[in-house]
Short mmCIF file of C-alpha atoms in Angstrom, two decimals:
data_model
loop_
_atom_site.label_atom_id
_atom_site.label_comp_id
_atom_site.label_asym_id
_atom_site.label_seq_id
_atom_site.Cartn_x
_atom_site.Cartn_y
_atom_site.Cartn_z
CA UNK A 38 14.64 -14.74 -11.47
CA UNK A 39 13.93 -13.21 -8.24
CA UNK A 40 13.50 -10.15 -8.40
CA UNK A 41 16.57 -9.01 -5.77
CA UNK A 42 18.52 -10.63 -7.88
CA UNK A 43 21.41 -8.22 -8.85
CA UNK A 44 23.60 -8.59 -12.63
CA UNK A 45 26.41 -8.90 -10.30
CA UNK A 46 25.05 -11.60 -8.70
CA UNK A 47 23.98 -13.82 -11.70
CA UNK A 48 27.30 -12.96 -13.21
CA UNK A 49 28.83 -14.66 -10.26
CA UNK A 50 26.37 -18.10 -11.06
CA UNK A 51 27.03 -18.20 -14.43
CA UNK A 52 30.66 -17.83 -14.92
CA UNK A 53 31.09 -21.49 -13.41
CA UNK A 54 29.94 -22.69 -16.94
CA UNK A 55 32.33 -20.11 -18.61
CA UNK A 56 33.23 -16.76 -19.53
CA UNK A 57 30.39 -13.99 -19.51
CA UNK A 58 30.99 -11.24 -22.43
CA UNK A 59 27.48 -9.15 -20.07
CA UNK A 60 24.52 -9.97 -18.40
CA UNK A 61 21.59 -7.60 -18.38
CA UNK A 62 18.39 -7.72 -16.10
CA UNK A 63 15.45 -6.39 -17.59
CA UNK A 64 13.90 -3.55 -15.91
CA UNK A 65 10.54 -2.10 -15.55
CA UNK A 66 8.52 1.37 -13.85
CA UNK A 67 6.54 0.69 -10.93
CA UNK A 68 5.20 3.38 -9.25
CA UNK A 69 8.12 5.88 -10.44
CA UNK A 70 11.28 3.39 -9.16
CA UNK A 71 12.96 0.46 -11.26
CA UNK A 72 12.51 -2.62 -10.52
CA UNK A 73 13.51 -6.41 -12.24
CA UNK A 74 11.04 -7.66 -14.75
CA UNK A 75 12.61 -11.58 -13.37
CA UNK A 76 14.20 -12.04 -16.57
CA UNK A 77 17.81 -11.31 -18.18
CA UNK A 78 20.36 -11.99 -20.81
CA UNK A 79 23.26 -13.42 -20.73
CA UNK A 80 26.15 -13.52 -23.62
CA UNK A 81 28.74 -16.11 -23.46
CA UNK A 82 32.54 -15.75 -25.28
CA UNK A 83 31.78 -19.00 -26.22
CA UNK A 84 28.95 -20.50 -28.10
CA UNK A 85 30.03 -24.03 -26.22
CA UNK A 86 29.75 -22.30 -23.31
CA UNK A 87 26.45 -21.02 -23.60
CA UNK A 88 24.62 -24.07 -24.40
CA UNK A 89 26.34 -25.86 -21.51
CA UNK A 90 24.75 -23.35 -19.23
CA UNK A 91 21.48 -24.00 -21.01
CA UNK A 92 22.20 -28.10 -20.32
CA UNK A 93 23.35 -27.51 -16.54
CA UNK A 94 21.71 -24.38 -15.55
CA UNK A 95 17.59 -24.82 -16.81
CA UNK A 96 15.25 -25.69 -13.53
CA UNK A 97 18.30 -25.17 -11.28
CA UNK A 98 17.73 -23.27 -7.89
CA UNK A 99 19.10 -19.77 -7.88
CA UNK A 100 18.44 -17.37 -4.68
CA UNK A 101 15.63 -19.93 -3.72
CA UNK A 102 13.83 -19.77 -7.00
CA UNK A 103 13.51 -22.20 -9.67
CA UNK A 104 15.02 -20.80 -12.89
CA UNK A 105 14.47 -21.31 -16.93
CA UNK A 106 17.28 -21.20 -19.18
CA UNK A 107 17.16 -21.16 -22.73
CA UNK A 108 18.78 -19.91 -25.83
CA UNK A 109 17.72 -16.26 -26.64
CA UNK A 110 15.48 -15.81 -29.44
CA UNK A 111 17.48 -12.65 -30.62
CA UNK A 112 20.21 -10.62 -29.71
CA UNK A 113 19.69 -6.75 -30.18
CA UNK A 114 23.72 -6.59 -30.27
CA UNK A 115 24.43 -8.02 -33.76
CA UNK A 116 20.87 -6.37 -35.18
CA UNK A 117 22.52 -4.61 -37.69
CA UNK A 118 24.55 -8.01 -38.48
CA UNK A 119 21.67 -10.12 -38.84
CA UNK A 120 19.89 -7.48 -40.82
CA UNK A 121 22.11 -8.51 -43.49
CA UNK A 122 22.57 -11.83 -43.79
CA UNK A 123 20.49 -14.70 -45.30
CA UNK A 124 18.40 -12.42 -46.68
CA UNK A 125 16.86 -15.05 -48.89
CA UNK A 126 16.10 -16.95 -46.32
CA UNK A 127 14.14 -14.40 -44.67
CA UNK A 128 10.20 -13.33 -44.63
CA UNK A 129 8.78 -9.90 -43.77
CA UNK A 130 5.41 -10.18 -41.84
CA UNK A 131 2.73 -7.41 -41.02
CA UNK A 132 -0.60 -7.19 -39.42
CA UNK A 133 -0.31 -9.57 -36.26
CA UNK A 134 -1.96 -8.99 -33.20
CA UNK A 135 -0.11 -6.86 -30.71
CA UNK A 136 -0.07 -9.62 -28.07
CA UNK A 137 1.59 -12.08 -29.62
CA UNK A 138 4.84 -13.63 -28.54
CA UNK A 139 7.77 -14.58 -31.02
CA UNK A 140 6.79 -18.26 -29.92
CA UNK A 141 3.09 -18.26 -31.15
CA UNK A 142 4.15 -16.80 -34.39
CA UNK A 143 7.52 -19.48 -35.04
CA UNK A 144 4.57 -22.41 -34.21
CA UNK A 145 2.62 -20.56 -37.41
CA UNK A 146 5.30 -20.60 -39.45
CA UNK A 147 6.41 -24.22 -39.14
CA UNK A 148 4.17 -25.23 -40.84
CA UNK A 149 5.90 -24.33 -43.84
CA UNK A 150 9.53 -25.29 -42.81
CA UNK A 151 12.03 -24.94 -40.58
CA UNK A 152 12.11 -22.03 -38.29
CA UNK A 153 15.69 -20.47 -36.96
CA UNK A 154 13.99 -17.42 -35.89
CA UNK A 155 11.59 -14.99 -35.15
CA UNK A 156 12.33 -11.40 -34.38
CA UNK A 157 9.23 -9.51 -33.27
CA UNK A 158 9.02 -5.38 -34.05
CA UNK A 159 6.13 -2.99 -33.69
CA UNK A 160 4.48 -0.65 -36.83
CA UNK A 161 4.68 2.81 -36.64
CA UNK A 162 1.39 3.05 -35.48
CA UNK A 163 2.10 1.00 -32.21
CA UNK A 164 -1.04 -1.18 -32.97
CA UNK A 165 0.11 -4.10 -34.49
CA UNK A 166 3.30 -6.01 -34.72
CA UNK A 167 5.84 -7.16 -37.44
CA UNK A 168 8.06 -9.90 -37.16
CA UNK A 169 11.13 -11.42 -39.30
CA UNK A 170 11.01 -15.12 -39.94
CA UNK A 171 14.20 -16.82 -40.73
CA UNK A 172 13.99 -19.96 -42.10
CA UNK A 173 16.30 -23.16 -42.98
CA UNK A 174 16.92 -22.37 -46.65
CA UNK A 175 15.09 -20.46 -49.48
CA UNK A 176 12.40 -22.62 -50.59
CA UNK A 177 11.03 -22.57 -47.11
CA UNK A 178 11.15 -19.20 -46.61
CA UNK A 179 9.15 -18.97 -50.51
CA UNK A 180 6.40 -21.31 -49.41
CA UNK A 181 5.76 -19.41 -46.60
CA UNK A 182 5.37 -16.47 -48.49
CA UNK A 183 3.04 -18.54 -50.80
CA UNK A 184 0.97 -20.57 -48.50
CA UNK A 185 1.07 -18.22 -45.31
CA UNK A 186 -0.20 -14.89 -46.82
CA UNK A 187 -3.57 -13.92 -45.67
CA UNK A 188 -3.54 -17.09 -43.02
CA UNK A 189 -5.41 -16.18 -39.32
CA UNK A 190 -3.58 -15.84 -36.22
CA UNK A 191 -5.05 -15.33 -33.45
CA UNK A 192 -7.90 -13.36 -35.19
CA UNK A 193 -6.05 -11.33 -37.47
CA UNK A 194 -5.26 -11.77 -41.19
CA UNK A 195 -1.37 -11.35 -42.03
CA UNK A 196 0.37 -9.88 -44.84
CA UNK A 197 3.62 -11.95 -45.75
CA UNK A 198 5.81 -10.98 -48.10
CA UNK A 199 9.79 -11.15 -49.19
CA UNK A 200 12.05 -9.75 -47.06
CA UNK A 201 14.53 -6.26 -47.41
CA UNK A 202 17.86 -5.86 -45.13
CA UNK A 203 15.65 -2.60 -43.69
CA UNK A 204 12.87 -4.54 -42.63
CA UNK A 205 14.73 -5.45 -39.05
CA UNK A 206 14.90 -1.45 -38.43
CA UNK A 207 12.45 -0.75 -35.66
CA UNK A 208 9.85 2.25 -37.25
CA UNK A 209 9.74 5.61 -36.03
CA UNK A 210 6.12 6.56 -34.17
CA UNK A 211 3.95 8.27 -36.60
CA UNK A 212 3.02 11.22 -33.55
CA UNK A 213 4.91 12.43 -30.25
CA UNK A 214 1.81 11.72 -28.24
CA UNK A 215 1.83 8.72 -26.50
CA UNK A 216 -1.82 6.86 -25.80
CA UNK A 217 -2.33 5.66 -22.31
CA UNK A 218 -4.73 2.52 -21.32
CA UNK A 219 -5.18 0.82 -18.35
CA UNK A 220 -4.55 3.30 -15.79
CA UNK A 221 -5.57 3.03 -11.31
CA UNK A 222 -8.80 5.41 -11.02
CA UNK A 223 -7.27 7.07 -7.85
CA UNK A 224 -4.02 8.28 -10.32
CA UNK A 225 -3.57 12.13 -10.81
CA UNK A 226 -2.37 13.98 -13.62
CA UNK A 227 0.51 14.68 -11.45
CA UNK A 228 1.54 11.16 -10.92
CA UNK A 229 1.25 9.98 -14.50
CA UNK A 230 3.77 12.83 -15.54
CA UNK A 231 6.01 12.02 -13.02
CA UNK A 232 6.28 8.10 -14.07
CA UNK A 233 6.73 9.31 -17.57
CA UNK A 234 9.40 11.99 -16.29
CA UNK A 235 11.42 8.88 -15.05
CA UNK A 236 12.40 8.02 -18.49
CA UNK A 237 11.64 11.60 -20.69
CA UNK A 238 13.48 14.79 -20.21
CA UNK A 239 9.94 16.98 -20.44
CA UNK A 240 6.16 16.62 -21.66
CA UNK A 241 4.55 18.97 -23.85
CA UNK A 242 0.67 18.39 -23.04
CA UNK A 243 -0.82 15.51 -21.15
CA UNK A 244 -4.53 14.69 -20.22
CA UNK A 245 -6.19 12.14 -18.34
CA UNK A 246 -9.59 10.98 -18.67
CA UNK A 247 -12.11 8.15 -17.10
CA UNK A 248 -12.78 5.32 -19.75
CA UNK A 249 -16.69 4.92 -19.86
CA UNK A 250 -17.02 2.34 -17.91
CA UNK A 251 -15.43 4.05 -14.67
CA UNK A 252 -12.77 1.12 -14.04
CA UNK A 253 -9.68 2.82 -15.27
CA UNK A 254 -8.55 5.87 -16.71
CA UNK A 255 -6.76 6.56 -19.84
CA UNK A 256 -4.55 9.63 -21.04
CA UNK A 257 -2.52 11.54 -23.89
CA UNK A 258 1.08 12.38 -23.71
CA UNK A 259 2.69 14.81 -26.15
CA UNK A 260 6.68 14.04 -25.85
CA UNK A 261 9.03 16.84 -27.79
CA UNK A 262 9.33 14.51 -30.81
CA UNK A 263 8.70 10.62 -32.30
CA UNK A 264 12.04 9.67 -31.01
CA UNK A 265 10.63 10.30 -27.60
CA UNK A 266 7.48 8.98 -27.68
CA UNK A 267 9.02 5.76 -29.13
CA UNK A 268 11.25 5.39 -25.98
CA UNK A 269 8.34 6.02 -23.84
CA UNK A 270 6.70 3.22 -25.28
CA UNK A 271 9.36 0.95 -24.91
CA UNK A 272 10.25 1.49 -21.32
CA UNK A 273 6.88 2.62 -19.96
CA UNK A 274 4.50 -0.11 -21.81
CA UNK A 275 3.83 -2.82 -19.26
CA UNK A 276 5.21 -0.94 -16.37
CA UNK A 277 3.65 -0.69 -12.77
CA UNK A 278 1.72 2.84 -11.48
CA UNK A 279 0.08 2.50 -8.44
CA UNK A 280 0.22 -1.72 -8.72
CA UNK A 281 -1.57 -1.45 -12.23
CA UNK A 282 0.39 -2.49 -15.54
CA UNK A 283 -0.45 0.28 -17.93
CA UNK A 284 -0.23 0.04 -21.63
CA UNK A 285 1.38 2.49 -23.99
CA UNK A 286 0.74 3.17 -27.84
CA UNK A 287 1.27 5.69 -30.45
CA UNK A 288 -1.57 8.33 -30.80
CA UNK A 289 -3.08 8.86 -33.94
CA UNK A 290 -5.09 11.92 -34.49
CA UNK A 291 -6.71 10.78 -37.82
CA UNK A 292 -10.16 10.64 -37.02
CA UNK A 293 -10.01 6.59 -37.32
CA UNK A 294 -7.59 4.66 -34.88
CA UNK A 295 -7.04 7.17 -32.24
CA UNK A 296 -11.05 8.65 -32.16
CA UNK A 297 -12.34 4.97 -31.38
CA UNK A 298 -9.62 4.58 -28.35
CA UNK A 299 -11.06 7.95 -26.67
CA UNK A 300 -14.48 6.90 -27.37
CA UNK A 301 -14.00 4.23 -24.96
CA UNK A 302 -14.11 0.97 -27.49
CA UNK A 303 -11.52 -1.43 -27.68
CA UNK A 304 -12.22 -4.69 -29.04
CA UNK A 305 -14.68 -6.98 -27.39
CA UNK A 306 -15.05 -5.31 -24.28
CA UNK A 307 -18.39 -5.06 -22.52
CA UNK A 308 -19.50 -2.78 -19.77
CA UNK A 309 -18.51 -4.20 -16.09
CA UNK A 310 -21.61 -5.37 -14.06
CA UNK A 311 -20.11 -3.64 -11.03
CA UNK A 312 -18.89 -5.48 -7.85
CA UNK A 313 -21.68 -8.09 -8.04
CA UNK A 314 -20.68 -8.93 -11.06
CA UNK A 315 -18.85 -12.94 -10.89
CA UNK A 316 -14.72 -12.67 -11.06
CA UNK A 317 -12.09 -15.09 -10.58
CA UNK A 318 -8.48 -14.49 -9.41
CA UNK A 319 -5.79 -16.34 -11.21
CA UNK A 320 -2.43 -16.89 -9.22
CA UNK A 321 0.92 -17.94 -10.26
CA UNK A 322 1.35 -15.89 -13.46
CA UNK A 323 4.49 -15.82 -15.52
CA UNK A 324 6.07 -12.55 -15.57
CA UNK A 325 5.34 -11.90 -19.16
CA UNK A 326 1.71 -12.21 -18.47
CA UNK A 327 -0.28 -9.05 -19.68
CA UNK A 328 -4.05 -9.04 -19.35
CA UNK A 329 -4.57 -10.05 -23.38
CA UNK A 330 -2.40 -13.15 -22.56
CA UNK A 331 -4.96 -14.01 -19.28
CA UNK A 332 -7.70 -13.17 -21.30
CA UNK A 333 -6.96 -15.48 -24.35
CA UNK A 334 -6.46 -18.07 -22.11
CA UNK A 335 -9.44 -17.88 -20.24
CA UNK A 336 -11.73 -16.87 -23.43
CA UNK A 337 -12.16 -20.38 -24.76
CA UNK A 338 -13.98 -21.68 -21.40
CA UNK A 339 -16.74 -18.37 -20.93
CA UNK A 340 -17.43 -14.80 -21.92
CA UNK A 341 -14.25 -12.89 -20.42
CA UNK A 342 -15.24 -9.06 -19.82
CA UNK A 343 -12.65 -7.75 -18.19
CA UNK A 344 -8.73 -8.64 -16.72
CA UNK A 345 -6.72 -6.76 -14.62
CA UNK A 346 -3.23 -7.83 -14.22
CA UNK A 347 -0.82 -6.64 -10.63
CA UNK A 348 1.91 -7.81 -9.20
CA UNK A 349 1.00 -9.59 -5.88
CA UNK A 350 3.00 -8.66 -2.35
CA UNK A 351 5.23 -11.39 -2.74
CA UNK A 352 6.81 -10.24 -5.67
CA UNK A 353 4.49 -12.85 -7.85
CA UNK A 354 2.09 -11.86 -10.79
CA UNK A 355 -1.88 -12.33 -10.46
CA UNK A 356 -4.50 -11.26 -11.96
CA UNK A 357 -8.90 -10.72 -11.28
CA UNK A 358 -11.18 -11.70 -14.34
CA UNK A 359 -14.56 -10.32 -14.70
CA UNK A 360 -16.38 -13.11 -16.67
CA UNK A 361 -19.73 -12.70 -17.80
CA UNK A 362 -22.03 -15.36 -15.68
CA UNK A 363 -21.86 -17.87 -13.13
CA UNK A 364 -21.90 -20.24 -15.62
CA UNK A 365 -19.08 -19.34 -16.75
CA UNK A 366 -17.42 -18.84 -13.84
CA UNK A 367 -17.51 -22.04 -13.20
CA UNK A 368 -16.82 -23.50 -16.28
CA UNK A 369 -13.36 -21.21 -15.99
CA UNK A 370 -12.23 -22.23 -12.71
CA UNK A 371 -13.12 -26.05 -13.15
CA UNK A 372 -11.38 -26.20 -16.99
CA UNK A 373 -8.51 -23.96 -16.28
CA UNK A 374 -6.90 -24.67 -13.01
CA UNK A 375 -3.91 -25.92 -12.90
CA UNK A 376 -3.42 -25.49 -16.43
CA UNK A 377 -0.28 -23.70 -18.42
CA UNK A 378 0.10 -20.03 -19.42
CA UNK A 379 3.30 -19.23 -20.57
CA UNK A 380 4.98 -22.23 -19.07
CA UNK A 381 4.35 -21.69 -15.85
CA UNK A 382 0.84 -24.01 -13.98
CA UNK A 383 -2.14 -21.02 -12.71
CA UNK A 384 -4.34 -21.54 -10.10
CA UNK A 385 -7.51 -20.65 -10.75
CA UNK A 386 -10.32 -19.51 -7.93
CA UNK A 387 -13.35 -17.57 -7.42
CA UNK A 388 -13.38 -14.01 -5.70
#
């Protein structure tokens, strides 16, 4: 969607394929002010209706943009519905990498059967996700559990086990302070209080540091309870300071999770060469695009060291990858552009 595009106004372009129970853009934070995220949902009275919009409405023009319409993949207003039902038919999964989308995981699990499906959740330590697999009948959802336990995705071993009618209850943070990555190197204090002040009615501490490398900084914010820091996470996570995305998790003062983020590791990253250091600029994201999406993408073609993600003049989504030689810059550019992240075809150039 664009992203003037108003819930009024896609209200008005849907109706024509029947009657609209709500529609509801997604917003995000950038710099302190909401703003569309280009994507919304839409619930028909009608089932019928709903999948002729799908039929009539996908790749149409709306507002002089091209638009995708699909079924959604779940519907947070019959959660506690769905908890409850086909329970048998159901798997409870653990352990998956935090950037994964409900779409990688359903293309794991087909393997095993038929996938109705997927409804991703976060742990309580914000580090990993869960997701609830719904499958075609029983047996499926029992081989899964069999032949799917322990299996890689994307790097990371997965627990998979049967599944309980609690299990679709999003978990409580395990701390009120809220762990802040990613953030501009010319932010204040000040300013990162004030973005999280958008959404929470106080903060009890906060700090902001440099990560090692100098690129970015990163901070702690203590929020008056769990309940608070878990709504920071939802609605600040991914959101815009300063034309940066920053990225919110649950901090854990336990001498083991939290210690390595302050020491400045996280994953595979390597120290930055500095400006003379090769980078590439990738145009044309989707707006779901986060930097570990970019950098999966790009990993397979060179040594990636470093993605930053912002959100381009024009309303579009770009990003500028640090890779680790010319060799593989070129390698990068000449395998990857013009190929397809997230659906939609990147361009792919040198800086």
């Amino acid at each position: 969607l664009s992203y003037g595009v108003t819930e009024d106004d896609l209200k008005e372009f849907l109706e024509r394929e029947g009657q609209l129970e709500s529609v509801r853009i997604k917003y995000t934070l950038v710099d302190g002010a909401r703003q569309s995220r280009g994507f919304a949902t839409a619930v028909f009275s009608r089932a019928e209706d709903a999948w002729s919009a799908i039929a009539n409405l996908n790749d149409a023009t709306f507002q002089g943009r091209k638009i995708k319409v699909r079924e959604d993949n779940f519907s947070k207003l019959d959660k506690k519905s769905v908890a409850h039902k086909n329970v048998e038919k159901k798997v409870f999964v653990d352990f998956l990498d935090p950037s994964l989308l409900w779409q990688d995981v359903k293309e794991h699990f087909q393997q095993t059967g038929n996938v109705f499906f997927v409804h991703l959740l976060w742990d309580q330590t914000r580090m990993h996700r869960q997701a609830v697999v719904e499958f075609g009948s029983p047996e499926e959802a029992q081989d899964a559990i069999e032949e799917l336990n322990q299996s890689i995705l994307r790097g990371a071993a997965m627990k998979v086990r049967a599944y309980h009618s609690s299990d679709m209850q999003e978990k409580e943070p395990l701390s009120p302070t809220v762990f802040v990555n990613y953030i501009h190197p010319e932010i204040e204090l000040e300013d990162l209080n004030n973005h999280f002040l958008q959404v929470v009615p106080n903060i009890e501490f906060s700090k902001i540091f440099f990560h090692k490398t100098d690129d970015y900084q990163q901070a702690k914010v203590t929020l008056s309870s769990t309940a608070m820091a878990k709504m920071a996470i939802e609605k600040i996570d991914r959101s815009l300071l300063y034309g940066k995305a920053i990225r919110c998790r649950a901090f854990l003062d336990n001498n083991n999770n939290s210690s390595r983020y302050l020491q400045g590791v996280w994953r595979e990253r390597r120290v930055s060469k500095g400006p003379q250091a090769p980078r590439c600029q990738i145009e044309n994201l989707n707006p779901r695009a986060g930097w570990q999406e970019v950098k999966d993408h790009l990993r397979p073609a060179g040594t990636v060291v470093h993605v930053n993600v912002t959100w381009a003049e024009d309303g579009g989504k770009r990003a500028t990858a640090e890779v680790g030689s010319e060799e593989d810059l070129s390698k990068i550019i000449s395998e990857l552009n013009g190929t397809v992240l997230l659906g939609d075809k990147i361009k792919v150039s040198r800086l």
